[in-house]
mmCIF file of C-alpha atoms in Angstrom:
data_model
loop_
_atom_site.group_PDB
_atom_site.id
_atom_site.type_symbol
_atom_site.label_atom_id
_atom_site.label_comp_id
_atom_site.label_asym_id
_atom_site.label_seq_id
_atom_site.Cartn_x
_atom_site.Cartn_y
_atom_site.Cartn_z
ATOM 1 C CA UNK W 1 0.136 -12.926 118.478
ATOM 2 C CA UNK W 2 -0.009 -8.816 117.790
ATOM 3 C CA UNK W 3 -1.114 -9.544 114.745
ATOM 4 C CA UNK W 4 -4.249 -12.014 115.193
ATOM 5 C CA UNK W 5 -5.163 -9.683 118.030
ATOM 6 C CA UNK W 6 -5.479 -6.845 115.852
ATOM 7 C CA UNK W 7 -8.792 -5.207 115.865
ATOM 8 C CA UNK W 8 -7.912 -3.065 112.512
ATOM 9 C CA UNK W 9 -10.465 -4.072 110.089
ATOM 10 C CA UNK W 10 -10.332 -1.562 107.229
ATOM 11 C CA UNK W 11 -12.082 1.948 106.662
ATOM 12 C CA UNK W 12 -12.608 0.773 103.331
ATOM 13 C CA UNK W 13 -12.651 -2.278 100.871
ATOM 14 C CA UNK W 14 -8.958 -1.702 99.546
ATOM 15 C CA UNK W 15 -7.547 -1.121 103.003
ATOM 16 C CA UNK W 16 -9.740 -4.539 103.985
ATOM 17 C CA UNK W 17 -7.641 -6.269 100.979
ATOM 18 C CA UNK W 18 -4.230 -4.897 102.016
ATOM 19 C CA UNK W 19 -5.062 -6.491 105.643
ATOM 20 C CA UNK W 20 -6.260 -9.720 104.227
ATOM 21 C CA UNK W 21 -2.682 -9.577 102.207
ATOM 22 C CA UNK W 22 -0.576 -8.814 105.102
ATOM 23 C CA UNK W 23 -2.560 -11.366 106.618
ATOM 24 C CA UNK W 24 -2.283 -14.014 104.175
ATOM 25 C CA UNK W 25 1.406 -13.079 104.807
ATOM 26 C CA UNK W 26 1.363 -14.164 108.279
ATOM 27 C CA UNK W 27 -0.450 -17.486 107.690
ATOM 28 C CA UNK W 28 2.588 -18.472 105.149
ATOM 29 C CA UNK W 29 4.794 -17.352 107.845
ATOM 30 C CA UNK W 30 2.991 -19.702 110.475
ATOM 31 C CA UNK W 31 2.636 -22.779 107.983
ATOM 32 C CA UNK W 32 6.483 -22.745 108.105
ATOM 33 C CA UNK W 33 6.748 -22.755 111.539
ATOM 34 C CA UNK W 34 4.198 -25.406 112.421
ATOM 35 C CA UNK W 35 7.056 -27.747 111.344
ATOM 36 C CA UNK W 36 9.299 -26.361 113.747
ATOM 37 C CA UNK W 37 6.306 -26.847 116.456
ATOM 38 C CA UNK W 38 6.440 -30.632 115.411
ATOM 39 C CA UNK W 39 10.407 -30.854 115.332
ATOM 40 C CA UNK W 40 9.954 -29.667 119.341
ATOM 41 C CA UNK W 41 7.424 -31.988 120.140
ATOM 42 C CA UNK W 42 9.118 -35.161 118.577
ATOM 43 C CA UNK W 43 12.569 -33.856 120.791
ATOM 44 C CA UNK W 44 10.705 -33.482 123.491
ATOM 45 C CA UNK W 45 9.460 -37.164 122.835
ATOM 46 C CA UNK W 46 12.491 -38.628 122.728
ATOM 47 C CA UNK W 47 13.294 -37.181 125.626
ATOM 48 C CA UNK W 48 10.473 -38.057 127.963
ATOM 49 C CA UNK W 49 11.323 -41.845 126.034
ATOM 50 C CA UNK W 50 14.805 -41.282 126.848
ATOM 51 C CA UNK W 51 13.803 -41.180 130.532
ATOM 52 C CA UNK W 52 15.651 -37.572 130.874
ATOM 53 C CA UNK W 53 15.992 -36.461 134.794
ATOM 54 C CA UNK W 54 14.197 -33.137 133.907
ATOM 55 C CA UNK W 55 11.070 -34.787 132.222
ATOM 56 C CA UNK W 56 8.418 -32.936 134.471
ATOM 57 C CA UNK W 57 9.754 -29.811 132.960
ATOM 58 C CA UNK W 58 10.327 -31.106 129.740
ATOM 59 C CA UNK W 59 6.822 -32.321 129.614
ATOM 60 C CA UNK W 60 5.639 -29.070 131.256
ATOM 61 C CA UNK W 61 7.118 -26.740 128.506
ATOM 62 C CA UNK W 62 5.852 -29.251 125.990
ATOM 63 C CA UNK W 63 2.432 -28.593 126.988
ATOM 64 C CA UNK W 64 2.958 -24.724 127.201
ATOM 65 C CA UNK W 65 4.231 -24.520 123.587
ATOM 66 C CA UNK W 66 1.216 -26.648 122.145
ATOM 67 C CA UNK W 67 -0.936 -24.713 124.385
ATOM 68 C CA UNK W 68 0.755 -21.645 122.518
ATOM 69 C CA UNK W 69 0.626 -22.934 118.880
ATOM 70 C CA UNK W 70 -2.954 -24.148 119.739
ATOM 71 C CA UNK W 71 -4.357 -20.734 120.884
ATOM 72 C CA UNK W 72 -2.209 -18.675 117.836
ATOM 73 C CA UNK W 73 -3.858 -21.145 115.321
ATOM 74 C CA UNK W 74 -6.965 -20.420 116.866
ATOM 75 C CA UNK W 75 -6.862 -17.000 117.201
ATOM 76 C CA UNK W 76 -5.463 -16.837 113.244
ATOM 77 C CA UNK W 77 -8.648 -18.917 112.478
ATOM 78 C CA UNK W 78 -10.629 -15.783 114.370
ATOM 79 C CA UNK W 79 -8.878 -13.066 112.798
ATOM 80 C CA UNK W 80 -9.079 -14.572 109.169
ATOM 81 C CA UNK W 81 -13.063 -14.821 109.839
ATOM 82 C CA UNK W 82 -13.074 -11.170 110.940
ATOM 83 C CA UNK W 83 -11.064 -10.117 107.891
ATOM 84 C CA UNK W 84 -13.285 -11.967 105.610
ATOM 85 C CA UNK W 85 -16.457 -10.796 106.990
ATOM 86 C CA UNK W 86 -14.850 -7.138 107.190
ATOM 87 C CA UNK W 87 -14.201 -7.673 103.514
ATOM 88 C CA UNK W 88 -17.833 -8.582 102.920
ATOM 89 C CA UNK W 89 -19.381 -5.734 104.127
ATOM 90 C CA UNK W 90 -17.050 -2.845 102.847
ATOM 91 C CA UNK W 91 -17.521 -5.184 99.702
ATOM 92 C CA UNK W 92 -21.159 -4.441 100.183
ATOM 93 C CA UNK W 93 -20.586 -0.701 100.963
ATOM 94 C CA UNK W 94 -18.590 0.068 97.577
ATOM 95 C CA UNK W 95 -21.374 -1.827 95.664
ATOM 96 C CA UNK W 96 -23.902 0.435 97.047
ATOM 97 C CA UNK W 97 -21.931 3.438 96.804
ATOM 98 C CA UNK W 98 -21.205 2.425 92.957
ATOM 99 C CA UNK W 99 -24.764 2.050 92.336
ATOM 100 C CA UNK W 100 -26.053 5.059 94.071
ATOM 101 C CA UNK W 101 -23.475 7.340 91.952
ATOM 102 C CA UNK W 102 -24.572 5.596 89.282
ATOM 103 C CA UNK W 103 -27.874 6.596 89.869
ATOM 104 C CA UNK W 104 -27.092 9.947 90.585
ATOM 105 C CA UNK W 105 -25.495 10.369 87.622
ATOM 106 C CA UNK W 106 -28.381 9.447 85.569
ATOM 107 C CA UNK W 107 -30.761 11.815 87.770
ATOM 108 C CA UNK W 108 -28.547 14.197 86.896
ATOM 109 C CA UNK W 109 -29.988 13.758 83.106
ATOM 110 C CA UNK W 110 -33.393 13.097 84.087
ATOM 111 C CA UNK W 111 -33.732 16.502 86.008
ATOM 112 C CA UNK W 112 -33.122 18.170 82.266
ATOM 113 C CA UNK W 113 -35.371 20.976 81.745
ATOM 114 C CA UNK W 114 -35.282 20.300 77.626
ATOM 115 C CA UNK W 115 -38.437 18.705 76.491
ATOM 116 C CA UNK W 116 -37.532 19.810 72.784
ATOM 117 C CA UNK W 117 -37.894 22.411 70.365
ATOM 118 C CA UNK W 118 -39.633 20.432 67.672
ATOM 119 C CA UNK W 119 -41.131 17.397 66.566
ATOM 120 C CA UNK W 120 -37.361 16.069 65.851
ATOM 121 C CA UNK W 121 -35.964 16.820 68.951
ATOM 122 C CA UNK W 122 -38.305 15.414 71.022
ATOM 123 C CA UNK W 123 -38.352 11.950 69.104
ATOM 124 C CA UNK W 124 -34.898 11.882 70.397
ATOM 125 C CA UNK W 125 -34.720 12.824 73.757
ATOM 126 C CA UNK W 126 -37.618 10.522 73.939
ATOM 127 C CA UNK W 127 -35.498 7.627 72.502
ATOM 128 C CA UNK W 128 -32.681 8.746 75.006
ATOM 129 C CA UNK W 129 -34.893 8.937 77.310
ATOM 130 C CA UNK W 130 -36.408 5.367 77.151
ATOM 131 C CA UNK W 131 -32.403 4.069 76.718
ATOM 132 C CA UNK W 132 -32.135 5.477 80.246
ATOM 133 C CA UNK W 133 -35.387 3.415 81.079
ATOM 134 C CA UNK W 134 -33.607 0.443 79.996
ATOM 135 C CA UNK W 135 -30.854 0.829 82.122
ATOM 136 C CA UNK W 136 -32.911 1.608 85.172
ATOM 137 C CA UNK W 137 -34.924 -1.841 84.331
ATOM 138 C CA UNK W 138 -31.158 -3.944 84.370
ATOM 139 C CA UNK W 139 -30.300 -1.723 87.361
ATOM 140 C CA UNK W 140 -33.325 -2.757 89.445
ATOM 141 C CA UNK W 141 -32.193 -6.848 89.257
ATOM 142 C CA UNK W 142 -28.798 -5.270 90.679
ATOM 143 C CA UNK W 143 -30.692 -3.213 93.930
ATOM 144 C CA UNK W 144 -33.272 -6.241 94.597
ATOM 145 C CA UNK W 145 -29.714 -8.031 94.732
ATOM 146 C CA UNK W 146 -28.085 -5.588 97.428
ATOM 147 C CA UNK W 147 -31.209 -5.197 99.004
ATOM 148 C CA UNK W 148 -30.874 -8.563 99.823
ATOM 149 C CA UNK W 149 -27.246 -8.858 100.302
ATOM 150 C CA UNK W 150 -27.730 -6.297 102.949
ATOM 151 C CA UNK W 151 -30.398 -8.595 104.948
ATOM 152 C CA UNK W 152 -27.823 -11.507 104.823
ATOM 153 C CA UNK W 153 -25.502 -9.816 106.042
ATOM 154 C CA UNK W 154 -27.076 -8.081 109.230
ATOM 155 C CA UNK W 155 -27.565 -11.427 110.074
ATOM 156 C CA UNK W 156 -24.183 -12.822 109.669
ATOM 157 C CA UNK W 157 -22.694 -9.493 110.872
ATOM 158 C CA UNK W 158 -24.927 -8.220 113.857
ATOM 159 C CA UNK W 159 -22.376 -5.854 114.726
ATOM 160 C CA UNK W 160 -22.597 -4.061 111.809
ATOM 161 C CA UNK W 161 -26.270 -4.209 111.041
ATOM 162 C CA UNK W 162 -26.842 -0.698 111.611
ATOM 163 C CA UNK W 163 -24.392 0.631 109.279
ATOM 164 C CA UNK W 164 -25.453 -1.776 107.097
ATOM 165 C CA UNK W 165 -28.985 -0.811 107.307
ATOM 166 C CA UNK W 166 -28.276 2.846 106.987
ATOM 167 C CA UNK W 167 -26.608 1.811 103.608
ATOM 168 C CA UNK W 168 -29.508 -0.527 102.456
ATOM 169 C CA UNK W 169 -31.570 2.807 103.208
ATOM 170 C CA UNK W 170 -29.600 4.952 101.139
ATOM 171 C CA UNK W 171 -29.821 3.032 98.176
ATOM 172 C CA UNK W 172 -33.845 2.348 97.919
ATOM 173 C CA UNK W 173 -34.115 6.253 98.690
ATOM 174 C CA UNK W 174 -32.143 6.983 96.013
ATOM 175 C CA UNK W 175 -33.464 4.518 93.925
ATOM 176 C CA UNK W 176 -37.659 5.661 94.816
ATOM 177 C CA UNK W 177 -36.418 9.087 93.390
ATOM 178 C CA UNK W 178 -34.429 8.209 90.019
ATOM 179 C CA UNK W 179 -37.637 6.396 89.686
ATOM 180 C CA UNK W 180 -40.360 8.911 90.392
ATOM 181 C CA UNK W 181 -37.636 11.208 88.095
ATOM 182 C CA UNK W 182 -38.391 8.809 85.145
ATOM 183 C CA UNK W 183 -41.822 8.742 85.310
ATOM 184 C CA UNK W 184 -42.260 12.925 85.054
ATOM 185 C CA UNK W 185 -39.603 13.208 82.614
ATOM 186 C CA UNK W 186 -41.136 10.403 80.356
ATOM 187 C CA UNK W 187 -44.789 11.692 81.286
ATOM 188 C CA UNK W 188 -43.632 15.373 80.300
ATOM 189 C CA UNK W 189 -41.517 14.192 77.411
ATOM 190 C CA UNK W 190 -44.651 12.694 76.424
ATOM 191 C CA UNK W 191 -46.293 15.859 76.786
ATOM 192 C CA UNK W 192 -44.626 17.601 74.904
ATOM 193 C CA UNK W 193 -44.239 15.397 71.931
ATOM 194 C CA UNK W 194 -48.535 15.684 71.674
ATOM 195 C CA UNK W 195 -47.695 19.353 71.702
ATOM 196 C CA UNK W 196 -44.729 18.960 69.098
ATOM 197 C CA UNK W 197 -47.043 16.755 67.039
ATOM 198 C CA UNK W 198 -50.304 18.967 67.066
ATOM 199 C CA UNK W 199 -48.183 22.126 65.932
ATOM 200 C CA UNK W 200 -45.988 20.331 63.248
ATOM 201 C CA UNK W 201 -49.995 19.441 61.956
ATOM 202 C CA UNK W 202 -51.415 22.592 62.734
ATOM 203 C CA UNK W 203 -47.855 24.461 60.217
ATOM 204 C CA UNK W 204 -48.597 21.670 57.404
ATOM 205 C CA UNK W 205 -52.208 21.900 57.334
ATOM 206 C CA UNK W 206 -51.805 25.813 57.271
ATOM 207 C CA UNK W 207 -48.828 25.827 54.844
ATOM 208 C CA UNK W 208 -51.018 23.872 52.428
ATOM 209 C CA UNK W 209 -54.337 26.316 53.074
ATOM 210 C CA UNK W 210 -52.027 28.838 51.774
ATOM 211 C CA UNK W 211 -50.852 27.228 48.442
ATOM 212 C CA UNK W 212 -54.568 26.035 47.731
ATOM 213 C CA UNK W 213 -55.522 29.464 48.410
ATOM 214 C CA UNK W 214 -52.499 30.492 45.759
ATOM 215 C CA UNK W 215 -53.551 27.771 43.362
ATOM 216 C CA UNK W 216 -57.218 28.394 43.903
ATOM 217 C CA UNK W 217 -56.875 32.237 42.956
ATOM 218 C CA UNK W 218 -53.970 31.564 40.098
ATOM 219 C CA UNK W 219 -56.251 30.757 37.183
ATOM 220 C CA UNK W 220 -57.344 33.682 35.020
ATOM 221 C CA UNK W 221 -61.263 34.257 33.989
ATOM 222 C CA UNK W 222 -61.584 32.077 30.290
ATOM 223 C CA UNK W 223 -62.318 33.769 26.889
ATOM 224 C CA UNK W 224 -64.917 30.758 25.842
ATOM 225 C CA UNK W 225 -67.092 28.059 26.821
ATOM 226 C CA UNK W 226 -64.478 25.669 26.824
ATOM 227 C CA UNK W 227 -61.534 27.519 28.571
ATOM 228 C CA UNK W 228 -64.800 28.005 31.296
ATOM 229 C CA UNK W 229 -65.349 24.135 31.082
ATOM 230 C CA UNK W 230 -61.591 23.529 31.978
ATOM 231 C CA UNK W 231 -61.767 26.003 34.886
ATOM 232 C CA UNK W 232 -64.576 24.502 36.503
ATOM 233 C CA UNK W 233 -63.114 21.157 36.280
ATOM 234 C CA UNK W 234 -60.222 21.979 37.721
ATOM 235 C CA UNK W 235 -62.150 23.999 40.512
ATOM 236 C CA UNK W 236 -64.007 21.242 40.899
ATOM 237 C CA UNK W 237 -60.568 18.987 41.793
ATOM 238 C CA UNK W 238 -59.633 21.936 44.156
ATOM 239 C CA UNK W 239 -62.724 21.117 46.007
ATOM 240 C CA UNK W 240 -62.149 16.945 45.901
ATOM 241 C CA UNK W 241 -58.190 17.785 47.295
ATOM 242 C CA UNK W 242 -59.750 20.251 50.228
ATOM 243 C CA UNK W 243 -62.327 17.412 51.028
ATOM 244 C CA UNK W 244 -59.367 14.655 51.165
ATOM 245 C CA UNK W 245 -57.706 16.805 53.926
ATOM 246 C CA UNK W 246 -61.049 17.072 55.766
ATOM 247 C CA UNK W 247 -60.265 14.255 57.939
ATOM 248 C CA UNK W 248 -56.543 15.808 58.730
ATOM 249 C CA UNK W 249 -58.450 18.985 60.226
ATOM 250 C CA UNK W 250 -60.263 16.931 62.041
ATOM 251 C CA UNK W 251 -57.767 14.715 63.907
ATOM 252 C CA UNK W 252 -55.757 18.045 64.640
ATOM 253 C CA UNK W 253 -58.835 19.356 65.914
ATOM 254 C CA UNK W 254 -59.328 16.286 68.256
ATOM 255 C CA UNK W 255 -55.499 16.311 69.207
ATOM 256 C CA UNK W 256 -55.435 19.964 70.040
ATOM 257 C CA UNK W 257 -58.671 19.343 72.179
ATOM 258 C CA UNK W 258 -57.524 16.381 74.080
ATOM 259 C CA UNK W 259 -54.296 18.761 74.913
ATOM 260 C CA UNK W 260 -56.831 21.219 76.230
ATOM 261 C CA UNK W 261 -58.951 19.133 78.355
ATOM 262 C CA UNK W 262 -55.853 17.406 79.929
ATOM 263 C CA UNK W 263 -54.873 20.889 81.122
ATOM 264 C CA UNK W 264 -51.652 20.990 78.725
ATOM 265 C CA UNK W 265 -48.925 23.244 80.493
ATOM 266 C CA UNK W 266 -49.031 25.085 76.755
ATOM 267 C CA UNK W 267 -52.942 25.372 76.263
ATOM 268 C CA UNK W 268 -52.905 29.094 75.689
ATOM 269 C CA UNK W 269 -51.144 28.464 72.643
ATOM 270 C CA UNK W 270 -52.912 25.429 71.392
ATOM 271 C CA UNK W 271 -56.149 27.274 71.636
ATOM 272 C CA UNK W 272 -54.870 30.153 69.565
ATOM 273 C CA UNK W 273 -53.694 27.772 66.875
ATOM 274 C CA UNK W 274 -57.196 25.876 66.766
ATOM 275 C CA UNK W 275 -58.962 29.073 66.214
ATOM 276 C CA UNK W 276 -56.012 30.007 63.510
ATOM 277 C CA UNK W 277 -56.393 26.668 62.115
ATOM 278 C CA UNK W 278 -60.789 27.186 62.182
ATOM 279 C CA UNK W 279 -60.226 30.455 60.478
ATOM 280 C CA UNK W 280 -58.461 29.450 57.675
ATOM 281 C CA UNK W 281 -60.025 26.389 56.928
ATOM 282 C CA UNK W 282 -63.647 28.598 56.676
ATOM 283 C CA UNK W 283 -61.552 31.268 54.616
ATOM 284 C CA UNK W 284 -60.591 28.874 51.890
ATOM 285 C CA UNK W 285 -64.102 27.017 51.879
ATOM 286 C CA UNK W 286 -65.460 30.410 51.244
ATOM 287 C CA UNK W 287 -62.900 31.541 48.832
ATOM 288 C CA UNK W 288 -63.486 28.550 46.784
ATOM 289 C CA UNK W 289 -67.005 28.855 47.071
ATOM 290 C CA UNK W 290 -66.416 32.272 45.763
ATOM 291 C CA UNK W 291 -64.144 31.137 42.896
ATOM 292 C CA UNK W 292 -66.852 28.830 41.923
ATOM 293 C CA UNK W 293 -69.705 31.675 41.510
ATOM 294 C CA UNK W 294 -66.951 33.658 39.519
ATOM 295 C CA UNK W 295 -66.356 30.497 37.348
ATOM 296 C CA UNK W 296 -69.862 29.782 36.872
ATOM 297 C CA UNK W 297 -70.771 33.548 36.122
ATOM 298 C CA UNK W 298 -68.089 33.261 33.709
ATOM 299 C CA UNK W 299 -69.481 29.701 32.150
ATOM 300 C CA UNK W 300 -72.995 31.836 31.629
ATOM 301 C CA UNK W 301 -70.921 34.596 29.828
ATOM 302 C CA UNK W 302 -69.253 32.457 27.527
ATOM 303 C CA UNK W 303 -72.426 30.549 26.766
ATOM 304 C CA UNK W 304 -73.809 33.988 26.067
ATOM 305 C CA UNK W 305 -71.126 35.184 24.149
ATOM 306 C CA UNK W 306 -70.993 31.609 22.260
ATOM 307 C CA UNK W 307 -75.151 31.796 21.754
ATOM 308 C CA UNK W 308 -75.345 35.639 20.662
ATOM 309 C CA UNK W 309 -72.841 34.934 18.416
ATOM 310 C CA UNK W 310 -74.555 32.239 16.531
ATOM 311 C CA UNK W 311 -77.605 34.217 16.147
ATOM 312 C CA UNK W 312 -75.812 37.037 14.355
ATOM 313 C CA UNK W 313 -74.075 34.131 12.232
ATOM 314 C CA UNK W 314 -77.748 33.126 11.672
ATOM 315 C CA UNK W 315 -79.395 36.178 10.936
ATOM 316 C CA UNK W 316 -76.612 37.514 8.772
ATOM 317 C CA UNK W 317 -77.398 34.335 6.444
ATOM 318 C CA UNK W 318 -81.240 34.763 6.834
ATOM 319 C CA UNK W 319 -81.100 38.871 5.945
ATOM 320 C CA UNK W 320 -79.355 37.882 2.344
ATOM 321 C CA UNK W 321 -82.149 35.419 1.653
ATOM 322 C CA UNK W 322 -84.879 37.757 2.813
ATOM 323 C CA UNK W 323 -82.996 40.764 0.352
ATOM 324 C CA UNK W 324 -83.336 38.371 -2.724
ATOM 325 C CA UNK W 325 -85.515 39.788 -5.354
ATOM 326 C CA UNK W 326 -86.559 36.466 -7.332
ATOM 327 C CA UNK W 327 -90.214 36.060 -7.159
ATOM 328 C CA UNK W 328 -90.267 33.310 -9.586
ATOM 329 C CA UNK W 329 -91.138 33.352 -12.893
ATOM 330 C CA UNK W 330 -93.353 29.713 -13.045
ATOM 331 C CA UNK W 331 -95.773 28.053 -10.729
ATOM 332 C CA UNK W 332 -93.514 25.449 -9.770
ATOM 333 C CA UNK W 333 -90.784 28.312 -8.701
ATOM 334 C CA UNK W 334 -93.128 30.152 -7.108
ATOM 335 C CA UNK W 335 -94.113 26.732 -5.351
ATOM 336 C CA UNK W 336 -90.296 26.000 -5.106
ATOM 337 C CA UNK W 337 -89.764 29.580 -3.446
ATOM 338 C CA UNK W 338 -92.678 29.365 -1.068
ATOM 339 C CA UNK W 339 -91.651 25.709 0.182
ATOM 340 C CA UNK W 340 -88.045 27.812 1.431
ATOM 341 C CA UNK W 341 -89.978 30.689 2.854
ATOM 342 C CA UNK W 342 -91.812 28.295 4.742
ATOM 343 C CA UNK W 343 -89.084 26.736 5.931
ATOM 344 C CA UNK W 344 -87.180 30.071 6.862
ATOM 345 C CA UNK W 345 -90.256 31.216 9.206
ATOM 346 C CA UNK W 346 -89.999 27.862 10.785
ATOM 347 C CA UNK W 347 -86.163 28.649 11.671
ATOM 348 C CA UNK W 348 -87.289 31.630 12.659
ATOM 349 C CA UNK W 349 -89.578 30.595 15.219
ATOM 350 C CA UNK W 350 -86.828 27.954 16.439
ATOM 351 C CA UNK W 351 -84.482 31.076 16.917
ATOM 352 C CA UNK W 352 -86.408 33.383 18.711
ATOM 353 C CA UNK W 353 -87.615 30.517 21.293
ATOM 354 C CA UNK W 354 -83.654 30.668 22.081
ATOM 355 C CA UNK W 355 -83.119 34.264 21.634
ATOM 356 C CA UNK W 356 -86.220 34.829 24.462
#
């Protein structure tokens, strides 16, 4: 009877279990004897049937062993509904204490002040950080579960429905804040991936400014019209390649403006880099503008060069034509000659129109 009296239910869910054990113990114990109840009861029987002289007290101890067995199996019934309910709720309090170290742990990771270094890092703490996400999703099924578990069981368990509540407090406090973590780590992660993005832009759009710039200035003035013709082609593809990145300046523009008007944490520096960024995009527009009035003042050159050189060529011919001394010596060479002269005055005319 010491032992179904017992008001020890446990401090915890493992000292719960070795209770219910012990317990379970007990009930084996009082299975076996519930046989010997029956062996007194059928004595007693044969007794009373026997007519015995002491029947009355026969009878009466009969009745105060049932009585006995009756309240112990009662009271086991009691103590076995105490133990299991005991169980439930410690049962309840590990699960809760589980998840809220769980979730501890985790806010542990999402109070990380590293929001990345570069464009690479930041891809994957941003993957991390959405596994995390996906564990918090599975988690929530699991505290809707307990938040519930908890209700049942301040009904079922009145007695302990303040402890209980207390616990089912714990957790959604816990819980609100791994939450609200999540959202400013992902909303900064976020953050700082624009930021990440717009500079890994803002270094490849000014990396390749500087080897246009190189290629732009790496081609020598020509020697003739056609070394001049290949130049200004190939200035003129310069031009069509700095055109194709037009819209690339422009969406790093936009980017590093929409950081700016959000109130970015690292505006300061995104300004400085737009300006960079402005500058050298107007430096090598004017540099290859500048290249291209070199270029063309070196087309006009060669054209000159080409030109002035052919009217040397010309006149050289012409002088030894003019120096001959044959005047003819018949009408028809003297015709003959005069038809040539003729014809030398109109080259003449041709090449001083060009010459002027």
């Amino acid at each position: 009877e010491a032992i179904v009296t017992s008001e020890e239910l446990g401090q915890d869910l493992e000292h719960v279990e070795v209770l219910q054990k012990k317990f379970e113990e007990f009930q084996t114990d009082l299975a076996a004897h519930e046989e010997r109840v029956n062996e007194v009861n059928q004595f007693a029987g044969k007794l009373i049937q026997e007519q015995h002289p002491e029947e009355e007290l026969i009878k009466s101890k009969q009745d105060e062993v049932n009585a006995s067995w009756q309240r112990l199996k009662g009271l086991a019934l009691q103590r076995q509904g105490k133990l299991f309910g005991a169980a439930e709720v410690q049962r309840f309090n590990r699960d809760v204490d589980e998840t809220i170290s769980w979730i501890k742990e985790k806010g542990q990771l999402m109070a990380s002040d590293d929001f990345g270094r570069d464009l690479a890092s930041v891809q994957a703490l941003l993957r991390k950080h959405e596994g995390l996400e996906r564990d918090l999703a599975a988690l929530e099924d699991k505290v809707k579960a307990l938040c519930a578990e908890a209700d049942r069981l301040q009904q079922s368990h009145p007695i302990n429905a303040s402890q209980i509540q207390v616990k089912r407090e714990e957790l959604i406090a816990n819980w609100e804040q791994i939450r609200t973590l999540a959202a400013e780590r992902h909303a900064r992660l976020n953050d700082s991936y624009r930021l990440q993005r717009f500079l890994a832009d803002f270094r490849d759009l000014t990396s390749w400014v500087t080897e246009m710039k190189a290629l732009i200035n790496a081609d020598e003035l020509a020697n003739d019209v056609a070394g001049a013709e290949a130049l200004l082609d190939r200035h003129q593809e310069h031009k069509g390649e700095i055109d194709a990145h037009e819209d690339s300046f422009k969406s790093a523009d936009e980017s590093g403006q929409a950081l700016l008007a959000a109130g970015h944490y690292a505006s300061d520096e995104v300004k400085e880099k737009l300006t960079i960024l402005s500058d050298e995009r107007s430096a090598l527009l004017e540099l290859w503008e500048l290249r291209r009035q070199q270029y063309e003042q070196c087309m006009d050159l060669q054209l000159f060069y080409r030109d002035t050189e052919q009217v040397d060529n010309w006149m050289s011919k012409q002088e030894a034509f003019l120096l001959n001394e044959d005047l003819g010596d018949s009408l028809d060479s003297v015709e003959a000659l005069l038809k040539k002269h003729e014809d030398f005055e109109k080259s003449l005319s041709a090449q001083e129109e060009k010459i002027t």
